């Protein structure tokens, strides 16, 4: 008669070998419950894995597009808010100019309003969200408009003094201002003075902005402008109007020359108002198009996400049942292994 011997090692090894498989399956089930997706896409999808990769790439593109929409909306909101304040200030200034031209408002008061208006305009032009300047165009990393006293003032004073033979150090307080005729002032405003707000002087003395608006892609085939710049005609006109009223010795000018300056300021400010309205309208169109693109992008993203869920998703109830079963099996395996480990031939000697 032949005897067969089975060692304790053989008993325990068979039980222990089951444990890694159960632990791996439990981990997979836990992942599927928490994510709602198959834990091993390559195994579950097979040849359909390529479709899953394509769908995830499309999902990433659409998600990036949504982020671009949010950034564009933020930039447009910042710009439109600043434009609204500038437009309000400009309309008030225009009304006061008309009143001053009709002698209902003192010239000295008008000069003070123009000075404060120029300062406020510069501040609004340098509006920033902490990362970029709203009116800098593509050159949005630096403040677009130079403070008047730091740059433009020297050029304005030099042009004024040279044209009328005034004291170059302080032309506005030169008594010879009282001798300037209306025709000479008109010629100065239309030529030397106007040139200060045209290129290249504007870029040298006033502005550090780019003339190129920032654009954002809102779909695979559509881009829109999401900013304007300090170099637009409207902004130059507004700077010109504030400067001619505040920096050309208005209170000391003869009545005819003073009227000429105020008339010119009314015309230039009126043009600035129209220009600001046009700029705001253009950006408003961009806001409307972005809103439509947002809806379309979200709809596309919902479709792609649904397709991904359809091919990668798992039944949570089935995964939970499988996890419970595997957990029970693991506990039983631990219990069996423990009992086997307690067995010894010595117990029967």
Short mmCIF file of C-alpha atoms in Angstrom, two decimals:
data_model
loop_
_atom_site.label_atom_id
_atom_site.label_comp_id
_atom_site.label_asym_id
_atom_site.label_seq_id
_atom_site.Cartn_x
_atom_site.Cartn_y
_atom_site.Cartn_z
CA UNK A 1 0.00 0.00 0.00
CA UNK A 2 1.33 3.41 -1.03
CA UNK A 3 0.97 6.53 1.18
CA UNK A 4 0.63 10.11 -0.10
CA UNK A 5 2.07 12.92 1.95
CA UNK A 6 0.70 16.50 1.83
CA UNK A 7 2.80 19.07 3.63
CA UNK A 8 1.52 22.06 5.59
CA UNK A 9 3.37 24.29 3.09
CA UNK A 10 1.36 22.89 0.20
CA UNK A 11 -1.92 23.51 2.03
CA UNK A 12 -1.11 27.09 2.95
CA UNK A 13 0.41 27.99 -0.43
CA UNK A 14 -2.75 27.10 -2.31
CA UNK A 15 -4.83 29.34 -0.05
CA UNK A 16 -2.34 32.21 -0.13
CA UNK A 17 -2.16 32.21 -3.92
CA UNK A 18 -5.82 33.18 -4.10
CA UNK A 19 -5.32 36.35 -2.05
CA UNK A 20 -3.47 38.55 -4.62
CA UNK A 21 -6.10 37.85 -7.27
CA UNK A 22 -8.93 38.72 -4.91
CA UNK A 23 -7.18 41.90 -3.76
CA UNK A 24 -6.61 42.98 -7.38
CA UNK A 25 -10.24 42.37 -8.28
CA UNK A 26 -11.42 44.25 -5.19
CA UNK A 27 -9.24 47.25 -6.12
CA UNK A 28 -10.70 47.24 -9.65
CA UNK A 29 -14.24 47.09 -8.30
CA UNK A 30 -13.57 49.98 -5.91
CA UNK A 31 -12.17 52.09 -8.78
CA UNK A 32 -15.21 51.35 -10.93
CA UNK A 33 -17.60 52.32 -8.12
CA UNK A 34 -15.81 55.60 -7.43
CA UNK A 35 -15.27 56.63 -11.09
CA UNK A 36 -18.20 54.98 -12.81
CA UNK A 37 -15.76 53.76 -15.48
CA UNK A 38 -14.13 50.46 -16.26
CA UNK A 39 -10.90 50.05 -14.32
CA UNK A 40 -9.14 48.44 -17.30
CA UNK A 41 -10.29 50.16 -20.48
CA UNK A 42 -7.90 48.28 -22.71
CA UNK A 43 -9.28 44.96 -21.51
CA UNK A 44 -12.95 45.98 -21.55
CA UNK A 45 -12.95 47.94 -24.84
CA UNK A 46 -10.46 46.00 -26.91
CA UNK A 47 -10.44 47.44 -30.45
CA UNK A 48 -12.78 50.19 -29.25
CA UNK A 49 -9.95 51.76 -27.23
CA UNK A 50 -9.07 54.03 -30.18
CA UNK A 51 -12.56 55.50 -30.17
CA UNK A 52 -12.22 56.21 -26.45
CA UNK A 53 -8.91 58.02 -27.02
CA UNK A 54 -10.46 60.16 -29.76
CA UNK A 55 -13.43 61.06 -27.58
CA UNK A 56 -11.21 62.08 -24.68
CA UNK A 57 -9.15 64.26 -27.03
CA UNK A 58 -12.35 65.95 -28.22
CA UNK A 59 -13.46 66.41 -24.61
CA UNK A 60 -10.12 68.07 -23.76
CA UNK A 61 -10.41 70.44 -26.73
CA UNK A 62 -13.93 71.45 -25.78
CA UNK A 63 -12.96 71.94 -22.14
CA UNK A 64 -10.09 74.21 -23.21
CA UNK A 65 -12.50 76.14 -25.41
CA UNK A 66 -14.81 76.66 -22.42
CA UNK A 67 -11.89 78.01 -20.41
CA UNK A 68 -11.05 80.39 -23.27
CA UNK A 69 -14.67 81.58 -23.25
CA UNK A 70 -14.48 82.33 -19.53
CA UNK A 71 -11.25 84.32 -19.92
CA UNK A 72 -12.67 86.23 -22.89
CA UNK A 73 -15.85 87.08 -20.97
CA UNK A 74 -13.82 88.32 -18.01
CA UNK A 75 -11.69 90.54 -20.24
CA UNK A 76 -14.70 91.92 -22.09
CA UNK A 77 -16.55 92.64 -18.85
CA UNK A 78 -13.53 94.53 -17.50
CA UNK A 79 -13.18 96.55 -20.71
CA UNK A 80 -16.88 97.32 -21.02
CA UNK A 81 -17.05 98.51 -17.42
CA UNK A 82 -14.14 100.89 -18.01
CA UNK A 83 -15.65 102.08 -21.30
CA UNK A 84 -18.94 102.76 -19.54
CA UNK A 85 -17.22 105.00 -17.00
CA UNK A 86 -15.18 106.77 -19.68
CA UNK A 87 -18.32 107.37 -21.76
CA UNK A 88 -20.17 108.77 -18.76
CA UNK A 89 -17.30 111.13 -17.92
CA UNK A 90 -16.98 112.18 -21.56
CA UNK A 91 -20.67 113.01 -21.89
CA UNK A 92 -20.51 115.12 -18.73
CA UNK A 93 -17.45 116.92 -20.06
CA UNK A 94 -19.18 117.58 -23.39
CA UNK A 95 -22.22 119.05 -21.67
CA UNK A 96 -19.99 121.33 -19.61
CA UNK A 97 -18.07 122.40 -22.72
CA UNK A 98 -21.29 123.41 -24.40
CA UNK A 99 -22.31 125.33 -21.28
CA UNK A 100 -18.92 127.05 -21.11
CA UNK A 101 -19.15 127.99 -24.78
CA UNK A 102 -22.46 129.66 -23.98
CA UNK A 103 -20.78 131.49 -21.05
CA UNK A 104 -22.86 129.62 -18.49
CA UNK A 105 -19.81 128.05 -16.89
CA UNK A 106 -16.62 129.80 -15.83
CA UNK A 107 -13.50 129.19 -17.90
CA UNK A 108 -11.37 128.46 -14.82
CA UNK A 109 -13.85 125.80 -13.72
CA UNK A 110 -13.72 124.26 -17.18
CA UNK A 111 -9.93 124.13 -17.07
CA UNK A 112 -10.03 122.36 -13.69
CA UNK A 113 -12.58 119.86 -14.99
CA UNK A 114 -10.42 119.14 -18.02
CA UNK A 115 -7.37 118.53 -15.81
CA UNK A 116 -9.25 116.14 -13.54
CA UNK A 117 -10.88 114.56 -16.60
CA UNK A 118 -7.48 113.88 -18.19
CA UNK A 119 -6.23 112.33 -14.95
CA UNK A 120 -9.33 110.12 -14.62
CA UNK A 121 -9.14 109.15 -18.30
CA UNK A 122 -5.51 108.07 -17.89
CA UNK A 123 -6.43 105.97 -14.85
CA UNK A 124 -9.28 104.26 -16.71
CA UNK A 125 -7.04 103.62 -19.71
CA UNK A 126 -4.67 101.83 -17.34
CA UNK A 127 -7.40 99.55 -15.97
CA UNK A 128 -6.00 96.13 -15.09
CA UNK A 129 -7.28 92.85 -13.67
CA UNK A 130 -3.96 92.35 -11.92
CA UNK A 131 -2.50 90.31 -14.77
CA UNK A 132 -3.10 92.33 -17.93
CA UNK A 133 -4.10 95.85 -18.93
CA UNK A 134 -7.49 96.09 -20.61
CA UNK A 135 -6.51 98.73 -23.17
CA UNK A 136 -2.99 97.54 -23.97
CA UNK A 137 -3.99 95.46 -26.98
CA UNK A 138 -1.50 92.66 -27.56
CA UNK A 139 1.01 94.57 -25.45
CA UNK A 140 -1.04 94.06 -22.31
CA UNK A 141 1.79 93.59 -19.83
CA UNK A 142 2.50 97.32 -19.28
CA UNK A 143 0.29 100.34 -18.57
CA UNK A 144 -0.86 101.63 -21.98
CA UNK A 145 -1.14 105.36 -21.27
CA UNK A 146 1.70 107.49 -19.91
CA UNK A 147 0.89 109.92 -17.11
CA UNK A 148 0.59 113.42 -18.59
CA UNK A 149 3.22 115.05 -16.40
CA UNK A 150 5.70 112.22 -17.08
CA UNK A 151 5.70 112.43 -20.86
CA UNK A 152 3.18 114.32 -22.99
CA UNK A 153 3.44 117.57 -21.03
CA UNK A 154 6.94 118.37 -22.31
CA UNK A 155 5.91 117.80 -25.93
CA UNK A 156 2.73 119.91 -25.59
CA UNK A 157 4.57 122.78 -23.91
CA UNK A 158 7.33 122.71 -26.52
CA UNK A 159 4.88 122.84 -29.43
CA UNK A 160 2.81 125.62 -27.80
CA UNK A 161 5.85 127.73 -26.93
CA UNK A 162 7.49 127.30 -30.33
CA UNK A 163 4.39 128.24 -32.32
CA UNK A 164 3.58 131.42 -30.39
CA UNK A 165 7.01 132.48 -29.12
CA UNK A 166 6.16 131.80 -25.49
CA UNK A 167 8.34 131.03 -22.48
CA UNK A 168 9.40 127.41 -23.06
CA UNK A 169 9.66 126.73 -19.32
CA UNK A 170 6.08 127.82 -18.57
CA UNK A 171 4.19 128.77 -21.73
CA UNK A 172 0.74 128.69 -20.12
CA UNK A 173 1.56 131.61 -17.85
CA UNK A 174 3.32 133.72 -20.46
CA UNK A 175 1.49 137.09 -20.79
CA UNK A 176 1.93 136.95 -24.58
CA UNK A 177 -0.89 134.38 -24.64
CA UNK A 178 -3.22 137.40 -24.62
CA UNK A 179 -1.98 138.26 -28.14
CA UNK A 180 -2.92 134.94 -29.80
CA UNK A 181 -5.56 135.41 -32.49
CA UNK A 182 -8.42 133.03 -33.17
CA UNK A 183 -7.11 132.20 -36.64
CA UNK A 184 -3.61 131.45 -35.34
CA UNK A 185 -5.04 129.26 -32.58
CA UNK A 186 -7.20 127.39 -35.08
CA UNK A 187 -4.20 126.77 -37.31
CA UNK A 188 -2.15 125.55 -34.34
CA UNK A 189 -4.91 123.17 -33.19
CA UNK A 190 -5.31 121.71 -36.67
CA UNK A 191 -1.59 121.24 -37.31
CA UNK A 192 1.13 121.23 -34.63
CA UNK A 193 -1.24 120.35 -31.79
CA UNK A 194 -3.12 117.66 -33.74
CA UNK A 195 0.21 116.09 -34.72
CA UNK A 196 0.90 115.39 -31.03
CA UNK A 197 -1.97 112.87 -31.06
CA UNK A 198 -1.09 111.24 -34.37
CA UNK A 199 1.68 108.76 -35.12
CA UNK A 200 4.55 108.80 -34.49
CA UNK A 201 4.20 111.34 -31.65
CA UNK A 202 1.35 109.44 -29.99
CA UNK A 203 3.44 106.30 -29.64
CA UNK A 204 6.48 108.25 -28.47
CA UNK A 205 4.87 110.51 -25.86
CA UNK A 206 1.46 109.14 -24.91
CA UNK A 207 0.94 105.45 -25.49
CA UNK A 208 2.73 102.17 -24.84
CA UNK A 209 -0.19 100.12 -26.16
CA UNK A 210 -0.25 97.92 -29.23
CA UNK A 211 -2.65 98.91 -32.00
CA UNK A 212 -3.53 95.24 -32.48
CA UNK A 213 -6.65 94.13 -30.59
CA UNK A 214 -6.55 90.86 -28.68
CA UNK A 215 -8.67 88.17 -30.33
CA UNK A 216 -9.87 84.86 -28.94
CA UNK A 217 -10.92 81.69 -30.74
CA UNK A 218 -14.45 80.80 -29.66
CA UNK A 219 -14.97 77.83 -31.97
CA UNK A 220 -12.95 75.77 -34.42
CA UNK A 221 -13.60 78.34 -37.14
CA UNK A 222 -14.43 81.61 -35.37
CA UNK A 223 -12.41 84.30 -33.59
CA UNK A 224 -13.64 87.54 -32.04
CA UNK A 225 -11.96 90.68 -30.66
CA UNK A 226 -12.08 90.77 -26.86
CA UNK A 227 -10.41 94.12 -26.25
CA UNK A 228 -9.76 97.55 -27.66
CA UNK A 229 -6.64 99.68 -27.31
CA UNK A 230 -5.59 103.11 -26.14
CA UNK A 231 -4.54 103.83 -29.73
CA UNK A 232 -8.03 104.05 -31.20
CA UNK A 233 -9.15 107.36 -32.67
CA UNK A 234 -11.75 107.79 -29.92
CA UNK A 235 -9.10 107.61 -27.18
CA UNK A 236 -6.76 109.99 -29.00
CA UNK A 237 -9.60 112.47 -29.52
CA UNK A 238 -10.53 112.37 -25.87
CA UNK A 239 -6.94 112.96 -24.77
CA UNK A 240 -6.77 115.83 -27.27
CA UNK A 241 -9.94 117.48 -25.99
CA UNK A 242 -8.92 117.30 -22.33
CA UNK A 243 -5.44 118.61 -23.16
CA UNK A 244 -6.48 121.56 -25.32
CA UNK A 245 -8.86 122.83 -22.65
CA UNK A 246 -6.50 122.31 -19.70
CA UNK A 247 -3.02 122.95 -21.10
CA UNK A 248 -3.20 125.88 -23.55
CA UNK A 249 -3.68 128.82 -21.18
CA UNK A 250 -7.42 129.02 -21.81
CA UNK A 251 -8.12 131.55 -19.03
CA UNK A 252 -5.60 134.04 -20.47
CA UNK A 253 -6.61 133.77 -24.12
CA UNK A 254 -8.50 136.57 -25.87
CA UNK A 255 -12.23 135.89 -26.11
CA UNK A 256 -12.14 134.99 -29.81
CA UNK A 257 -9.26 132.54 -29.38
CA UNK A 258 -10.92 131.08 -26.28
CA UNK A 259 -14.14 130.51 -28.21
CA UNK A 260 -12.13 128.83 -30.94
CA UNK A 261 -10.59 126.39 -28.43
CA UNK A 262 -13.97 125.59 -26.86
CA UNK A 263 -15.58 125.09 -30.27
CA UNK A 264 -12.80 122.75 -31.32
CA UNK A 265 -13.04 120.90 -28.00
CA UNK A 266 -16.79 120.39 -28.48
CA UNK A 267 -16.22 118.95 -31.95
CA UNK A 268 -13.40 116.65 -30.86
CA UNK A 269 -15.24 115.48 -27.73
CA UNK A 270 -18.37 114.79 -29.78
CA UNK A 271 -16.30 112.66 -32.13
CA UNK A 272 -14.86 110.83 -29.12
CA UNK A 273 -18.37 110.08 -27.81
CA UNK A 274 -19.36 108.57 -31.16
CA UNK A 275 -16.12 106.59 -31.29
CA UNK A 276 -16.58 105.21 -27.78
CA UNK A 277 -20.11 104.09 -28.67
CA UNK A 278 -18.81 102.29 -31.76
CA UNK A 279 -16.06 100.55 -29.80
CA UNK A 280 -18.48 99.43 -27.08
CA UNK A 281 -20.92 98.16 -29.71
CA UNK A 282 -18.19 96.09 -31.39
CA UNK A 283 -17.27 94.49 -28.09
CA UNK A 284 -20.96 93.94 -27.36
CA UNK A 285 -21.22 91.91 -30.56
CA UNK A 286 -18.27 89.83 -29.35
CA UNK A 287 -20.05 89.21 -26.04
CA UNK A 288 -23.15 88.01 -27.88
CA UNK A 289 -21.14 85.68 -30.11
CA UNK A 290 -19.25 84.27 -27.14
CA UNK A 291 -22.52 83.55 -25.32
CA UNK A 292 -23.79 81.64 -28.38
CA UNK A 293 -20.48 79.78 -28.69
CA UNK A 294 -20.62 78.86 -25.00
CA UNK A 295 -24.00 77.22 -25.48
CA UNK A 296 -22.85 75.34 -28.59
CA UNK A 297 -19.65 74.19 -26.89
CA UNK A 298 -21.49 72.97 -23.81
CA UNK A 299 -23.95 71.04 -25.97
CA UNK A 300 -21.07 69.39 -27.85
CA UNK A 301 -19.32 68.61 -24.58
CA UNK A 302 -22.48 66.99 -23.20
CA UNK A 303 -22.72 64.76 -26.29
CA UNK A 304 -19.06 63.72 -26.09
CA UNK A 305 -19.28 63.07 -22.34
CA UNK A 306 -22.38 60.93 -22.87
CA UNK A 307 -20.61 58.86 -25.54
CA UNK A 308 -17.62 58.36 -23.26
CA UNK A 309 -19.89 57.25 -20.43
CA UNK A 310 -21.70 54.86 -22.77
CA UNK A 311 -18.58 53.00 -23.87
CA UNK A 312 -16.53 53.26 -20.67
CA UNK A 313 -19.21 53.25 -18.02
CA UNK A 314 -20.04 50.39 -15.68
CA UNK A 315 -23.19 49.49 -13.80
CA UNK A 316 -22.63 50.80 -10.24
CA UNK A 317 -25.05 48.25 -8.78
CA UNK A 318 -23.25 45.36 -10.49
CA UNK A 319 -19.86 46.70 -9.38
CA UNK A 320 -21.12 47.00 -5.80
CA UNK A 321 -22.46 43.44 -5.82
CA UNK A 322 -19.17 42.19 -7.24
CA UNK A 323 -17.22 44.09 -4.57
CA UNK A 324 -19.34 42.59 -1.80
CA UNK A 325 -18.85 39.09 -3.21
CA UNK A 326 -15.10 39.53 -3.59
CA UNK A 327 -14.81 40.98 -0.08
CA UNK A 328 -16.67 37.97 1.34
CA UNK A 329 -14.40 35.61 -0.59
CA UNK A 330 -11.32 37.43 0.68
CA UNK A 331 -12.50 37.21 4.27
CA UNK A 332 -13.22 33.50 3.84
CA UNK A 333 -9.78 33.00 2.30
CA UNK A 334 -8.11 34.75 5.23
CA UNK A 335 -10.12 32.60 7.65
CA UNK A 336 -9.28 29.38 5.81
CA UNK A 337 -5.60 30.25 5.63
CA UNK A 338 -5.53 31.01 9.34
CA UNK A 339 -7.12 27.67 10.19
CA UNK A 340 -4.73 25.78 7.92
CA UNK A 341 -1.78 27.53 9.52
CA UNK A 342 -2.96 26.22 12.89
CA UNK A 343 -2.93 22.61 11.67
CA UNK A 344 0.12 20.53 12.64
CA UNK A 345 0.88 16.84 12.73
CA UNK A 346 2.21 17.44 16.19
CA UNK A 347 -1.36 17.95 17.33
CA UNK A 348 -1.99 14.27 16.56
CA UNK A 349 1.16 12.69 17.96
#
